[in-house]
PDB file of C-alpha atoms and ligand atoms in Angstrom:
ATOM      1  CA  MET N1243     -46.487 -21.934 -58.525  1.00  0.00           C
ATOM      2  CA  ILE N1244     -50.232 -21.460 -58.534  1.00  0.00           C
ATOM      3  CA  SER N1245     -52.178 -23.204 -55.781  1.00  0.00           C
ATOM      4  CA  VAL N1246     -55.925 -23.254 -56.339  1.00  0.00           C
ATOM      5  CA  SER N1247     -58.395 -22.996 -53.451  1.00  0.00           C
ATOM      6  CA  PHE N1248     -61.794 -24.643 -53.963  1.00  0.00           C
ATOM      7  CA  LEU N1249     -63.512 -22.780 -51.113  1.00  0.00           C
ATOM      8  CA  LYS N1250     -65.653 -20.646 -53.413  1.00  0.00           C
ATOM      9  CA  SER N1251     -66.630 -22.094 -56.743  1.00  0.00           C
ATOM     10  CA  LYS N1252     -69.500 -22.168 -59.180  1.00  0.00           C
ATOM     11  CA  TYR N1253     -69.183 -25.948 -59.435  1.00  0.00           C
ATOM     12  CA  SER N1254     -69.879 -28.612 -56.807  1.00  0.00           C
ATOM     13  CA  ARG N1255     -67.047 -29.343 -54.421  1.00  0.00           C
ATOM     14  CA  GLU N1256     -66.316 -32.717 -56.027  1.00  0.00           C
ATOM     15  CA  GLU N1257     -66.383 -31.262 -59.521  1.00  0.00           C
ATOM     16  CA  THR N1258     -64.173 -28.315 -58.521  1.00  0.00           C
ATOM     17  CA  ILE N1259     -61.535 -30.588 -57.032  1.00  0.00           C
ATOM     18  CA  LYS N1260     -61.534 -32.683 -60.201  1.00  0.00           C
ATOM     19  CA  LEU N1261     -61.218 -29.576 -62.384  1.00  0.00           C
ATOM     20  CA  ILE N1262     -58.265 -28.301 -60.328  1.00  0.00           C
ATOM     21  CA  ASP N1263     -56.621 -31.707 -60.330  1.00  0.00           C
ATOM     22  CA  ASN N1264     -56.873 -31.855 -64.135  1.00  0.00           C
ATOM     23  CA  SER N1265     -55.703 -28.262 -64.631  1.00  0.00           C
ATOM     24  CA  ASN N1266     -52.244 -26.716 -65.001  1.00  0.00           C
ATOM     25  CA  ALA N1267     -52.210 -25.643 -61.348  1.00  0.00           C
ATOM     26  CA  SER N1268     -49.184 -26.782 -59.360  1.00  0.00           C
ATOM     27  CA  LEU N1269     -50.988 -27.453 -56.085  1.00  0.00           C
ATOM     28  CA  ILE N1270     -54.460 -27.925 -54.619  1.00  0.00           C
ATOM     29  CA  HIS N1271     -54.994 -25.468 -51.751  1.00  0.00           C
ATOM     30  CA  VAL N1272     -57.205 -27.103 -49.130  1.00  0.00           C
ATOM     31  CA  ASP N1273     -58.842 -24.605 -46.743  1.00  0.00           C
ATOM     32  CA  LEU N1274     -60.136 -26.268 -43.608  1.00  0.00           C
ATOM     33  CA  MET N1275     -62.236 -24.185 -41.209  1.00  0.00           C
ATOM     34  CA  ASP N1276     -63.605 -25.426 -37.890  1.00  0.00           C
ATOM     35  CA  GLY N1277     -66.202 -22.763 -37.004  1.00  0.00           C
ATOM     36  CA  GLU N1278     -64.104 -21.844 -33.953  1.00  0.00           C
ATOM     37  CA  TYR N1279     -60.879 -20.261 -35.193  1.00  0.00           C
ATOM     38  CA  VAL N1280     -63.028 -18.633 -37.881  1.00  0.00           C
ATOM     39  CA  PRO N1281     -66.840 -18.327 -37.800  1.00  0.00           C
ATOM     40  CA  ASN N1282     -67.418 -20.612 -40.800  1.00  0.00           C
ATOM     41  CA  LYS N1283     -67.038 -24.357 -40.728  1.00  0.00           C
ATOM     42  CA  ASN N1284     -66.645 -26.206 -44.026  1.00  0.00           C
ATOM     43  CA  PHE N1285     -66.114 -29.907 -43.515  1.00  0.00           C
ATOM     44  CA  GLU N1286     -65.098 -32.743 -41.238  1.00  0.00           C
ATOM     45  CA  ILE N1287     -61.667 -34.306 -41.579  1.00  0.00           C
ATOM     46  CA  ALA N1288     -63.168 -37.584 -42.756  1.00  0.00           C
ATOM     47  CA  ASP N1289     -64.861 -35.749 -45.647  1.00  0.00           C
ATOM     48  CA  ILE N1290     -61.584 -34.184 -46.748  1.00  0.00           C
ATOM     49  CA  CYS N1291     -59.755 -37.456 -46.670  1.00  0.00           C
ATOM     50  CA  GLN N1292     -62.433 -38.968 -48.862  1.00  0.00           C
ATOM     51  CA  LEU N1293     -62.628 -35.981 -51.230  1.00  0.00           C
ATOM     52  CA  LEU N1294     -58.895 -35.855 -51.783  1.00  0.00           C
ATOM     53  CA  ASN N1295     -58.104 -39.510 -51.751  1.00  0.00           C
ATOM     54  CA  ASP N1296     -57.985 -39.879 -55.526  1.00  0.00           C
ATOM     55  CA  THR N1297     -56.333 -36.595 -56.475  1.00  0.00           C
ATOM     56  CA  HIS N1298     -52.886 -36.516 -58.084  1.00  0.00           C
ATOM     57  CA  LYS N1299     -51.577 -33.015 -57.462  1.00  0.00           C
ATOM     58  CA  PRO N1300     -49.623 -32.146 -54.324  1.00  0.00           C
ATOM     59  CA  LEU N1301     -51.811 -30.834 -51.516  1.00  0.00           C
ATOM     60  CA  ASP N1302     -51.228 -27.501 -49.818  1.00  0.00           C
ATOM     61  CA  ILE N1303     -53.357 -27.687 -46.661  1.00  0.00           C
ATOM     62  CA  HIS N1304     -54.312 -24.460 -44.864  1.00  0.00           C
ATOM     63  CA  LEU N1305     -55.747 -25.102 -41.409  1.00  0.00           C
ATOM     64  CA  MET N1306     -57.946 -22.357 -40.004  1.00  0.00           C
ATOM     65  CA  VAL N1307     -58.721 -24.306 -36.848  1.00  0.00           C
ATOM     66  CA  LYS N1308     -58.274 -23.848 -33.130  1.00  0.00           C
ATOM     67  CA  ASN N1309     -56.382 -27.053 -32.426  1.00  0.00           C
ATOM     68  CA  PRO N1310     -54.453 -27.992 -35.581  1.00  0.00           C
ATOM     69  CA  LEU N1311     -52.599 -30.997 -34.148  1.00  0.00           C
ATOM     70  CA  VAL N1312     -55.814 -33.026 -33.887  1.00  0.00           C
ATOM     71  CA  TYR N1313     -56.434 -32.441 -37.599  1.00  0.00           C
ATOM     72  CA  ILE N1314     -52.829 -32.941 -38.648  1.00  0.00           C
ATOM     73  CA  LYS N1315     -52.711 -36.414 -37.119  1.00  0.00           C
ATOM     74  CA  GLU N1316     -55.422 -37.455 -39.596  1.00  0.00           C
ATOM     75  CA  LEU N1317     -54.271 -35.366 -42.542  1.00  0.00           C
ATOM     76  CA  VAL N1318     -50.773 -36.863 -42.701  1.00  0.00           C
ATOM     77  CA  LYS N1319     -52.474 -39.907 -44.244  1.00  0.00           C
ATOM     78  CA  LEU N1320     -52.999 -37.823 -47.384  1.00  0.00           C
ATOM     79  CA  ASN N1321     -49.263 -37.229 -47.615  1.00  0.00           C
ATOM     80  CA  PRO N1322     -49.622 -33.485 -48.298  1.00  0.00           C
ATOM     81  CA  TYR N1323     -46.781 -31.314 -49.598  1.00  0.00           C
ATOM     82  CA  ILE N1324     -47.386 -28.502 -47.074  1.00  0.00           C
ATOM     83  CA  ILE N1325     -49.467 -28.080 -43.940  1.00  0.00           C
ATOM     84  CA  THR N1326     -49.940 -24.475 -42.811  1.00  0.00           C
ATOM     85  CA  ILE N1327     -51.230 -23.456 -39.397  1.00  0.00           C
ATOM     86  CA  HIS N1328     -52.077 -20.155 -37.706  1.00  0.00           C
ATOM     87  CA  LEU N1329     -50.231 -19.454 -34.452  1.00  0.00           C
ATOM     88  CA  ASP N1330     -52.688 -17.228 -32.591  1.00  0.00           C
ATOM     89  CA  GLY N1331     -54.568 -19.199 -29.965  1.00  0.00           C
ATOM     90  CA  THR N1332     -52.876 -22.472 -30.989  1.00  0.00           C
ATOM     91  CA  PRO N1333     -51.913 -24.726 -28.087  1.00  0.00           C
ATOM     92  CA  ASN N1334     -48.614 -26.682 -28.254  1.00  0.00           C
ATOM     93  CA  ILE N1335     -47.179 -24.685 -31.132  1.00  0.00           C
ATOM     94  CA  GLU N1336     -43.729 -26.286 -31.026  1.00  0.00           C
ATOM     95  CA  GLU N1337     -45.114 -29.793 -30.756  1.00  0.00           C
ATOM     96  CA  THR N1338     -47.412 -29.104 -33.701  1.00  0.00           C
ATOM     97  CA  LEU N1339     -44.633 -27.706 -35.918  1.00  0.00           C
ATOM     98  CA  ASP N1340     -42.364 -30.624 -34.988  1.00  0.00           C
ATOM     99  CA  TYR N1341     -45.087 -33.149 -35.758  1.00  0.00           C
ATOM    100  CA  ILE N1342     -45.538 -31.762 -39.277  1.00  0.00           C
ATOM    101  CA  LYS N1343     -41.785 -31.750 -39.888  1.00  0.00           C
ATOM    102  CA  LYS N1344     -41.197 -35.275 -38.610  1.00  0.00           C
ATOM    103  CA  SER N1345     -43.999 -36.491 -40.874  1.00  0.00           C
ATOM    104  CA  GLY N1346     -41.890 -35.329 -43.832  1.00  0.00           C
ATOM    105  CA  ILE N1347     -44.224 -32.460 -44.717  1.00  0.00           C
ATOM    106  CA  LYS N1348     -43.260 -28.817 -45.287  1.00  0.00           C
ATOM    107  CA  VAL N1349     -44.106 -26.730 -42.221  1.00  0.00           C
ATOM    108  CA  GLY N1350     -46.158 -23.633 -43.009  1.00  0.00           C
ATOM    109  CA  VAL N1351     -47.236 -20.743 -40.799  1.00  0.00           C
ATOM    110  CA  ALA N1352     -49.863 -18.221 -41.905  1.00  0.00           C
ATOM    111  CA  ILE N1353     -49.622 -14.569 -40.909  1.00  0.00           C
ATOM    112  CA  ASN N1354     -52.933 -12.700 -40.725  1.00  0.00           C
ATOM    113  CA  PRO N1355     -53.220  -9.144 -42.108  1.00  0.00           C
ATOM    114  CA  ASP N1356     -53.201  -7.681 -38.589  1.00  0.00           C
ATOM    115  CA  GLU N1357     -50.311  -9.836 -37.333  1.00  0.00           C
ATOM    116  CA  SER N1358     -46.673  -8.799 -37.396  1.00  0.00           C
ATOM    117  CA  GLU N1359     -44.149 -10.749 -39.462  1.00  0.00           C
ATOM    118  CA  HIS N1360     -42.232 -11.155 -36.201  1.00  0.00           C
ATOM    119  CA  ILE N1361     -44.777 -13.592 -34.716  1.00  0.00           C
ATOM    120  CA  ILE N1362     -42.667 -16.331 -36.273  1.00  0.00           C
ATOM    121  CA  ASP N1363     -39.366 -15.234 -34.717  1.00  0.00           C
ATOM    122  CA  ARG N1364     -39.358 -17.823 -31.922  1.00  0.00           C
ATOM    123  CA  TYR N1365     -39.927 -20.654 -34.395  1.00  0.00           C
ATOM    124  CA  ILE N1366     -37.703 -19.660 -37.316  1.00  0.00           C
ATOM    125  CA  ASP N1367     -35.769 -22.938 -37.324  1.00  0.00           C
ATOM    126  CA  LYS N1368     -38.920 -25.018 -37.431  1.00  0.00           C
ATOM    127  CA  ILE N1369     -40.646 -23.295 -40.362  1.00  0.00           C
ATOM    128  CA  ASP N1370     -40.248 -23.907 -44.116  1.00  0.00           C
ATOM    129  CA  TYR N1371     -43.053 -21.808 -45.542  1.00  0.00           C
ATOM    130  CA  ILE N1372     -44.836 -18.582 -44.689  1.00  0.00           C
ATOM    131  CA  LEU N1373     -48.325 -17.929 -46.020  1.00  0.00           C
ATOM    132  CA  ILE N1374     -48.975 -14.197 -45.989  1.00  0.00           C
ATOM    133  CA  MET N1375     -52.729 -13.681 -45.681  1.00  0.00           C
ATOM    134  CA  SER N1376     -53.886 -10.875 -47.958  1.00  0.00           C
ATOM    135  CA  VAL N1377     -57.455 -11.157 -46.591  1.00  0.00           C
ATOM    136  CA  TYR N1378     -58.759 -12.064 -43.146  1.00  0.00           C
ATOM    137  CA  PRO N1379     -59.113 -15.842 -42.997  1.00  0.00           C
ATOM    138  CA  GLY N1380     -62.576 -17.329 -43.157  1.00  0.00           C
ATOM    139  CA  ALA N1381     -64.055 -16.845 -46.620  1.00  0.00           C
ATOM    140  CA  GLY N1382     -63.253 -16.831 -50.323  1.00  0.00           C
ATOM    141  CA  GLY N1383     -63.950 -13.862 -52.580  1.00  0.00           C
ATOM    142  CA  GLN N1384     -62.674 -11.059 -50.337  1.00  0.00           C
ATOM    143  CA  GLU N1385     -60.694  -8.010 -51.408  1.00  0.00           C
ATOM    144  CA  PHE N1386     -56.889  -8.152 -51.635  1.00  0.00           C
ATOM    145  CA  MET N1387     -54.965  -6.002 -49.100  1.00  0.00           C
ATOM    146  CA  PRO N1388     -51.745  -4.760 -50.773  1.00  0.00           C
ATOM    147  CA  SER N1389     -50.224  -3.439 -47.514  1.00  0.00           C
ATOM    148  CA  VAL N1390     -49.453  -7.024 -46.357  1.00  0.00           C
ATOM    149  CA  LEU N1391     -46.693  -7.158 -48.984  1.00  0.00           C
ATOM    150  CA  ASP N1392     -44.512  -5.009 -46.704  1.00  0.00           C
ATOM    151  CA  LYS N1393     -43.889  -8.221 -44.733  1.00  0.00           C
ATOM    152  CA  VAL N1394     -42.034  -9.856 -47.622  1.00  0.00           C
ATOM    153  CA  GLU N1395     -38.858  -7.870 -47.073  1.00  0.00           C
ATOM    154  CA  TYR N1396     -38.243  -9.479 -43.664  1.00  0.00           C
ATOM    155  CA  LEU N1397     -39.389 -12.973 -44.672  1.00  0.00           C
ATOM    156  CA  LYS N1398     -37.682 -13.364 -48.063  1.00  0.00           C
ATOM    157  CA  ASP N1399     -34.545 -15.524 -48.234  1.00  0.00           C
ATOM    158  CA  LYS N1400     -35.576 -17.235 -44.981  1.00  0.00           C
ATOM    159  CA  PHE N1401     -38.613 -19.209 -46.146  1.00  0.00           C
ATOM    160  CA  LEU N1402     -40.670 -20.196 -49.138  1.00  0.00           C
ATOM    161  CA  ILE N1403     -43.309 -17.489 -49.395  1.00  0.00           C
ATOM    162  CA  GLY N1404     -46.970 -17.765 -50.355  1.00  0.00           C
ATOM    163  CA  ILE N1405     -49.773 -15.276 -50.510  1.00  0.00           C
ATOM    164  CA  ASP N1406     -53.438 -16.089 -50.009  1.00  0.00           C
ATOM    165  CA  GLY N1407     -56.601 -14.144 -50.646  1.00  0.00           C
ATOM    166  CA  GLY N1408     -58.126 -11.866 -53.254  1.00  0.00           C
ATOM    167  CA  ILE N1409     -55.706 -12.666 -56.087  1.00  0.00           C
ATOM    168  CA  ASN N1410     -57.129 -12.032 -59.548  1.00  0.00           C
ATOM    169  CA  GLU N1411     -55.955 -10.570 -62.856  1.00  0.00           C
ATOM    170  CA  GLU N1412     -55.956  -7.047 -61.396  1.00  0.00           C
ATOM    171  CA  THR N1413     -54.400  -7.650 -57.975  1.00  0.00           C
ATOM    172  CA  ILE N1414     -51.697  -9.998 -59.339  1.00  0.00           C
ATOM    173  CA  LYS N1415     -49.949  -6.857 -60.590  1.00  0.00           C
ATOM    174  CA  TYR N1416     -49.090  -5.916 -57.017  1.00  0.00           C
ATOM    175  CA  LEU N1417     -46.941  -9.052 -56.744  1.00  0.00           C
ATOM    176  CA  LYS N1418     -44.709  -8.248 -59.701  1.00  0.00           C
ATOM    177  CA  ASP N1419     -41.621  -7.173 -57.791  1.00  0.00           C
ATOM    178  CA  TYR N1420     -41.915  -9.594 -54.883  1.00  0.00           C
ATOM    179  CA  PRO N1421     -40.251 -13.009 -54.565  1.00  0.00           C
ATOM    180  CA  ILE N1422     -43.461 -14.978 -54.020  1.00  0.00           C
ATOM    181  CA  ASP N1423     -43.128 -18.740 -54.533  1.00  0.00           C
ATOM    182  CA  ILE N1424     -46.757 -19.824 -54.209  1.00  0.00           C
ATOM    183  CA  ILE N1425     -49.771 -17.777 -55.252  1.00  0.00           C
ATOM    184  CA  VAL N1426     -53.053 -19.029 -53.833  1.00  0.00           C
ATOM    185  CA  SER N1427     -56.106 -18.115 -55.859  1.00  0.00           C
ATOM    186  CA  GLY N1428     -59.634 -19.378 -55.385  1.00  0.00           C
ATOM    187  CA  SER N1429     -62.732 -17.655 -56.672  1.00  0.00           C
ATOM    188  CA  TYR N1430     -60.984 -15.979 -59.622  1.00  0.00           C
ATOM    189  CA  ILE N1431     -60.239 -19.434 -61.014  1.00  0.00           C
ATOM    190  CA  CYS N1432     -63.125 -21.537 -59.703  1.00  0.00           C
ATOM    191  CA  GLN N1433     -65.880 -19.112 -60.687  1.00  0.00           C
ATOM    192  CA  SER N1434     -64.732 -19.284 -64.317  1.00  0.00           C
ATOM    193  CA  ASP N1435     -65.465 -21.595 -67.250  1.00  0.00           C
ATOM    194  CA  ASN N1436     -61.821 -22.180 -68.058  1.00  0.00           C
ATOM    195  CA  PHE N1437     -59.419 -22.818 -65.180  1.00  0.00           C
ATOM    196  CA  ASN N1438     -56.301 -23.067 -67.365  1.00  0.00           C
ATOM    197  CA  GLU N1439     -57.020 -19.760 -69.051  1.00  0.00           C
ATOM    198  CA  ARG N1440     -57.215 -18.009 -65.670  1.00  0.00           C
ATOM    199  CA  ILE N1441     -54.108 -19.784 -64.361  1.00  0.00           C
ATOM    200  CA  SER N1442     -52.116 -18.696 -67.390  1.00  0.00           C
ATOM    201  CA  ILE N1443     -53.336 -15.087 -67.016  1.00  0.00           C
ATOM    202  CA  LEU N1444     -51.992 -15.088 -63.442  1.00  0.00           C
ATOM    203  CA  GLU N1445     -48.696 -16.661 -64.535  1.00  0.00           C
ATOM    204  CA  THR N1446     -48.215 -14.144 -67.315  1.00  0.00           C
ATOM    205  CA  LYS N1447     -49.136 -11.075 -65.300  1.00  0.00           C
ATOM    206  CA  LYS N1448     -46.942 -12.022 -62.350  1.00  0.00           C
ATOM    207  CA  CYS N1449     -43.803 -11.728 -64.502  1.00  0.00           C
TER     208      CYS N1449
HETATM  209  C1  LIG C2617     -59.418 -17.431 -47.007  1.00  0.00           C
HETATM  210  C2  LIG C2617     -58.805 -18.646 -47.611  1.00  0.00           C
HETATM  211  C3  LIG C2617     -58.309 -18.468 -49.011  1.00  0.00           C
HETATM  212  C4  LIG C2617     -59.387 -18.139 -49.995  1.00  0.00           C
HETATM  213  C5  LIG C2617     -58.804 -17.838 -51.335  1.00  0.00           C
HETATM  214  O1  LIG C2617     -59.806 -17.733 -45.724  1.00  0.00           O
HETATM  215  O2  LIG C2617     -57.699 -19.047 -46.829  1.00  0.00           O
HETATM  216  O3  LIG C2617     -57.563 -19.592 -49.405  1.00  0.00           O
HETATM  217  O4  LIG C2617     -60.334 -19.110 -50.099  1.00  0.00           O
HETATM  218  O5  LIG C2617     -59.867 -17.521 -52.165  1.00  0.00           O
HETATM  219  P1  LIG C2617     -59.977 -16.161 -52.987  1.00  0.00           P
HETATM  220  O6  LIG C2617     -58.936 -16.230 -54.042  1.00  0.00           O
HETATM  221  O7  LIG C2617     -61.363 -16.199 -53.494  1.00  0.00           O
HETATM  222  O8  LIG C2617     -59.741 -15.024 -52.031  1.00  0.00           O
HETATM  223 ZN1  LIG C2618     -56.307 -20.493 -47.696  1.00  0.00          ZN
END
């Protein structure tokens, strides 16, 4: 499945979301940054709820925030498919994972490039999805880090697996032999004139 991030785009935010929603992408990847967990802040929760209220595709929400539970309590109203959090610095991790699960949403945990795949060990039973970060969180358009793929071996067969950051028609080749379920791609798709063309290039080159 291809999940498209609208963090970096040549179109306005509203237009980009519409273009993704009308494309062949499987999911809309929603990056939310609070200016604390990462230096950049993009928008308030109320803005997201408004922006995504009329979309049709399933939402794949990626929270790059210091206190995810506060955000999650609002975001459940959008009935997302997945909510992914980062564990480092997060208070009440178990409560947060349980809250996502009991809301009927897939529970995702992101692993940063400099974090071990074992950071999830204590929570294995609570997690459905692992998002392997192939860039440091915080901005679109960064360079893909192939070494993060070493983590797949330990994580495969336990969780759904996604990869996020720096995926384009060149770097997609690195994923060929890995069981990746969700490929997140942002600028490669949203900086182009034809979203479906780029999505199909990624689909073809992954196989
Ligand atoms: C990075 C974000 C990614 C990013 C993907 O902090 O989590 O989702 O926007 O965009 P590209 O594909 O441009 O790296
Ligand atoms: Zn993301």
